[in-house]
mmCIF file of C-alpha atoms in Angstrom:
data_model
loop_
_atom_site.group_PDB
_atom_site.id
_atom_site.type_symbol
_atom_site.label_atom_id
_atom_site.label_comp_id
_atom_site.label_asym_id
_atom_site.label_seq_id
_atom_site.Cartn_x
_atom_site.Cartn_y
_atom_site.Cartn_z
ATOM 1 C CA UNK A 16 104.697 99.576 154.467
ATOM 2 C CA UNK A 17 104.142 98.069 151.017
ATOM 3 C CA UNK A 18 107.848 98.499 150.244
ATOM 4 C CA UNK A 19 108.738 96.585 153.431
ATOM 5 C CA UNK A 20 106.343 93.749 152.508
ATOM 6 C CA UNK A 21 107.859 93.574 149.008
ATOM 7 C CA UNK A 22 111.369 93.382 150.467
ATOM 8 C CA UNK A 23 110.286 90.699 152.931
ATOM 9 C CA UNK A 24 108.555 88.825 150.128
ATOM 10 C CA UNK A 25 111.700 88.957 148.017
ATOM 11 C CA UNK A 26 113.810 87.624 150.893
ATOM 12 C CA UNK A 27 111.338 84.802 151.466
ATOM 13 C CA UNK A 28 111.355 83.979 147.751
ATOM 14 C CA UNK A 29 115.170 83.863 147.705
ATOM 15 C CA UNK A 30 115.082 81.576 150.758
ATOM 16 C CA UNK A 31 112.545 79.323 149.052
ATOM 17 C CA UNK A 32 114.678 79.122 145.904
ATOM 18 C CA UNK A 33 117.656 78.146 148.069
ATOM 19 C CA UNK A 34 115.483 75.537 149.782
ATOM 20 C CA UNK A 35 114.398 74.306 146.355
ATOM 21 C CA UNK A 36 118.037 73.947 145.340
ATOM 22 C CA UNK A 37 118.986 72.070 148.498
ATOM 23 C CA UNK A 38 115.747 70.223 149.099
ATOM 24 C CA UNK A 39 115.015 68.655 145.742
ATOM 25 C CA UNK A 40 117.421 65.790 146.014
ATOM 26 C CA UNK A 41 117.014 62.301 147.378
ATOM 27 C CA UNK A 42 119.968 60.178 148.408
ATOM 28 C CA UNK A 43 119.732 56.393 148.197
ATOM 29 C CA UNK A 44 122.499 54.192 149.567
ATOM 30 C CA UNK A 45 123.141 51.022 147.595
ATOM 31 C CA UNK A 46 124.432 48.560 150.205
ATOM 32 C CA UNK A 47 124.303 45.506 147.955
ATOM 33 C CA UNK A 48 123.765 44.853 144.266
ATOM 34 C CA UNK A 49 121.245 42.253 145.399
ATOM 35 C CA UNK A 50 118.991 45.204 146.293
ATOM 36 C CA UNK A 51 117.077 44.630 143.080
ATOM 37 C CA UNK A 52 114.604 47.437 143.761
ATOM 38 C CA UNK A 53 117.295 50.157 143.753
ATOM 39 C CA UNK A 54 119.225 48.548 140.889
ATOM 40 C CA UNK A 55 116.050 48.431 138.778
ATOM 41 C CA UNK A 56 115.154 52.004 139.809
ATOM 42 C CA UNK A 57 118.548 53.234 138.573
ATOM 43 C CA UNK A 58 117.989 51.554 135.207
ATOM 44 C CA UNK A 59 114.370 52.720 134.854
ATOM 45 C CA UNK A 60 115.141 56.346 135.696
ATOM 46 C CA UNK A 61 118.247 56.470 133.503
ATOM 47 C CA UNK A 62 116.392 54.948 130.563
ATOM 48 C CA UNK A 63 114.690 58.268 129.685
ATOM 49 C CA UNK A 64 116.915 60.758 131.502
ATOM 50 C CA UNK A 65 120.586 61.484 131.405
ATOM 51 C CA UNK A 66 122.533 60.140 134.367
ATOM 52 C CA UNK A 67 125.892 61.268 135.668
ATOM 53 C CA UNK A 68 128.273 58.567 136.894
ATOM 54 C CA UNK A 69 130.992 59.666 139.323
ATOM 55 C CA UNK A 70 133.942 57.361 139.877
ATOM 56 C CA UNK A 71 136.038 57.081 143.032
ATOM 57 C CA UNK A 72 139.074 58.432 141.145
ATOM 58 C CA UNK A 73 137.205 61.686 140.386
ATOM 59 C CA UNK A 74 136.229 61.043 136.761
ATOM 60 C CA UNK A 75 132.650 61.594 135.641
ATOM 61 C CA UNK A 76 130.572 60.362 132.706
ATOM 62 C CA UNK A 77 127.229 61.334 131.211
ATOM 63 C CA UNK A 78 125.251 58.160 130.663
ATOM 64 C CA UNK A 79 121.968 56.534 129.660
ATOM 65 C CA UNK A 80 120.519 53.147 130.640
ATOM 66 C CA UNK A 81 122.774 52.417 133.608
ATOM 67 C CA UNK A 82 122.881 48.699 134.502
ATOM 68 C CA UNK A 83 124.443 47.743 137.839
ATOM 69 C CA UNK A 84 125.668 44.179 138.353
ATOM 70 C CA UNK A 85 127.800 42.544 141.042
ATOM 71 C CA UNK A 86 131.078 42.844 139.139
ATOM 72 C CA UNK A 87 130.424 45.561 136.552
ATOM 73 C CA UNK A 88 128.374 48.631 135.774
ATOM 74 C CA UNK A 89 127.427 49.242 132.143
ATOM 75 C CA UNK A 90 125.935 52.313 130.481
ATOM 76 C CA UNK A 91 125.518 53.959 127.100
ATOM 77 C CA UNK A 92 127.504 57.117 126.294
ATOM 78 C CA UNK A 93 127.046 59.752 123.620
ATOM 79 C CA UNK A 94 127.675 60.015 120.732
ATOM 80 C CA UNK A 95 126.279 57.006 118.958
ATOM 81 C CA UNK A 96 125.230 55.400 122.242
ATOM 82 C CA UNK A 97 128.387 53.367 122.659
ATOM 83 C CA UNK A 98 128.447 50.881 125.525
ATOM 84 C CA UNK A 99 130.919 51.444 128.347
ATOM 85 C CA UNK A 100 131.661 49.072 131.236
ATOM 86 C CA UNK A 101 133.636 49.531 134.447
ATOM 87 C CA UNK A 102 133.995 47.617 137.697
ATOM 88 C CA UNK A 103 131.116 48.413 140.042
ATOM 89 C CA UNK A 104 133.677 48.878 142.826
ATOM 90 C CA UNK A 105 135.100 51.893 140.910
ATOM 91 C CA UNK A 106 131.754 53.756 140.963
ATOM 92 C CA UNK A 107 131.185 56.287 143.771
ATOM 93 C CA UNK A 108 127.670 57.427 142.836
ATOM 94 C CA UNK A 109 125.093 57.782 140.092
ATOM 95 C CA UNK A 110 123.008 60.970 139.835
ATOM 96 C CA UNK A 111 119.843 61.208 137.796
ATOM 97 C CA UNK A 112 118.287 64.640 137.256
ATOM 98 C CA UNK A 113 114.588 65.062 136.454
ATOM 99 C CA UNK A 114 114.047 68.636 135.233
ATOM 100 C CA UNK A 115 110.280 68.215 134.746
ATOM 101 C CA UNK A 116 109.726 67.193 138.351
ATOM 102 C CA UNK A 117 112.010 70.034 139.460
ATOM 103 C CA UNK A 118 109.982 72.524 137.412
ATOM 104 C CA UNK A 119 106.700 71.392 138.990
ATOM 105 C CA UNK A 120 108.154 71.565 142.490
ATOM 106 C CA UNK A 121 109.573 75.009 141.730
ATOM 107 C CA UNK A 122 106.211 76.216 140.442
ATOM 108 C CA UNK A 123 104.484 75.087 143.627
ATOM 109 C CA UNK A 124 107.208 76.435 145.907
ATOM 110 C CA UNK A 125 107.084 79.801 144.128
ATOM 111 C CA UNK A 126 103.335 80.262 143.587
ATOM 112 C CA UNK A 127 101.965 79.271 146.998
ATOM 113 C CA UNK A 128 104.120 81.646 149.088
ATOM 114 C CA UNK A 129 103.675 84.374 146.463
ATOM 115 C CA UNK A 130 99.911 84.083 146.721
ATOM 116 C CA UNK A 131 100.033 84.065 150.532
ATOM 117 C CA UNK A 132 102.334 87.101 150.624
ATOM 118 C CA UNK A 133 100.036 89.034 148.312
ATOM 119 C CA UNK A 134 97.050 88.252 150.556
ATOM 120 C CA UNK A 135 99.081 89.400 153.563
ATOM 121 C CA UNK A 136 99.893 92.635 151.729
ATOM 122 C CA UNK A 137 96.193 93.199 151.008
ATOM 123 C CA UNK A 138 95.263 92.802 154.649
ATOM 124 C CA UNK A 139 97.845 95.161 156.129
ATOM 125 C CA UNK A 140 96.355 98.264 157.737
ATOM 126 C CA UNK A 141 97.958 100.918 155.522
ATOM 127 C CA UNK A 142 97.399 99.053 152.261
ATOM 128 C CA UNK A 143 93.710 98.336 152.654
ATOM 129 C CA UNK A 144 91.838 98.624 149.403
ATOM 130 C CA UNK A 145 94.940 99.322 147.330
ATOM 131 C CA UNK A 146 95.236 95.785 145.968
ATOM 132 C CA UNK A 147 92.775 93.251 144.651
ATOM 133 C CA UNK A 148 92.515 89.587 143.769
ATOM 134 C CA UNK A 149 93.979 90.278 140.338
ATOM 135 C CA UNK A 150 97.163 91.528 141.969
ATOM 136 C CA UNK A 151 97.302 88.380 144.123
ATOM 137 C CA UNK A 152 97.045 86.200 141.057
ATOM 138 C CA UNK A 153 99.629 88.292 139.197
ATOM 139 C CA UNK A 154 102.057 88.165 142.134
ATOM 140 C CA UNK A 155 101.514 84.408 142.584
ATOM 141 C CA UNK A 156 102.049 83.911 138.849
ATOM 142 C CA UNK A 157 105.259 85.937 138.888
ATOM 143 C CA UNK A 158 106.710 84.104 141.879
ATOM 144 C CA UNK A 159 105.494 80.806 140.426
ATOM 145 C CA UNK A 160 107.285 81.595 137.154
ATOM 146 C CA UNK A 161 110.498 82.324 139.056
ATOM 147 C CA UNK A 162 110.116 79.012 140.891
ATOM 148 C CA UNK A 163 109.327 77.198 137.632
ATOM 149 C CA UNK A 164 112.464 78.506 135.938
ATOM 150 C CA UNK A 165 114.627 77.844 138.992
ATOM 151 C CA UNK A 166 113.224 74.329 139.404
ATOM 152 C CA UNK A 167 113.708 73.440 135.748
ATOM 153 C CA UNK A 168 117.317 74.647 135.792
ATOM 154 C CA UNK A 169 118.172 72.882 139.060
ATOM 155 C CA UNK A 170 115.998 69.813 138.545
ATOM 156 C CA UNK A 171 115.103 67.145 141.046
ATOM 157 C CA UNK A 172 118.074 64.877 141.761
ATOM 158 C CA UNK A 173 118.158 61.226 142.743
ATOM 159 C CA UNK A 174 121.604 60.325 144.062
ATOM 160 C CA UNK A 175 122.562 56.663 144.389
ATOM 161 C CA UNK A 176 125.656 56.199 146.557
ATOM 162 C CA UNK A 177 127.785 53.128 145.955
ATOM 163 C CA UNK A 178 130.257 53.839 148.779
ATOM 164 C CA UNK A 179 128.643 51.292 151.123
ATOM 165 C CA UNK A 180 129.039 48.393 148.696
ATOM 166 C CA UNK A 181 131.310 45.677 150.106
ATOM 167 C CA UNK A 182 134.706 45.360 148.439
ATOM 168 C CA UNK A 183 135.328 42.014 146.755
ATOM 169 C CA UNK A 184 138.425 40.017 147.720
ATOM 170 C CA UNK A 185 141.292 40.707 145.341
ATOM 171 C CA UNK A 186 139.792 44.029 144.240
ATOM 172 C CA UNK A 187 142.405 46.799 144.226
ATOM 173 C CA UNK A 188 139.957 49.643 144.830
ATOM 174 C CA UNK A 189 138.858 50.160 148.393
ATOM 175 C CA UNK A 190 135.665 51.406 149.943
ATOM 176 C CA UNK A 191 135.667 55.001 151.222
ATOM 177 C CA UNK A 192 133.453 54.101 154.153
ATOM 178 C CA UNK A 193 134.837 53.118 157.527
#
């Protein structure tokens, strides 16, 4: 019985890690550069974290301090923090990854189910008395550590899509949206 609970617990933990991978991202659609809240959010988040800028032609850049304006998007690139500028209409999306937030979410997603599974294992009929609170804490700590590592590797992603931005007259790039 204990072996079955451990196998079930492992399957649940794998499912939770998959959920962590898929669920720790937020997508924001930038419909206009006049949306000053999103434009400022992109700059603020990319000021201390590395951003990834994906262009419509498939190219990608690692960037810091991303500034979005009506006609151009500017960012700093490594090494030496050189400034780079491209037409905003050429940008498909900006992704900003926060590994600290991902680690905390992973810790919570791993520890809570691990603790609950260990309590369930303690209360099963055949296992009565074979486990104690120390085991629950150890199991919760182990699953929390797995979640912490997974969350820090994956990170929490904020994705800012530029595909809904209107195309300016005379601009050769087109919008991918219909």
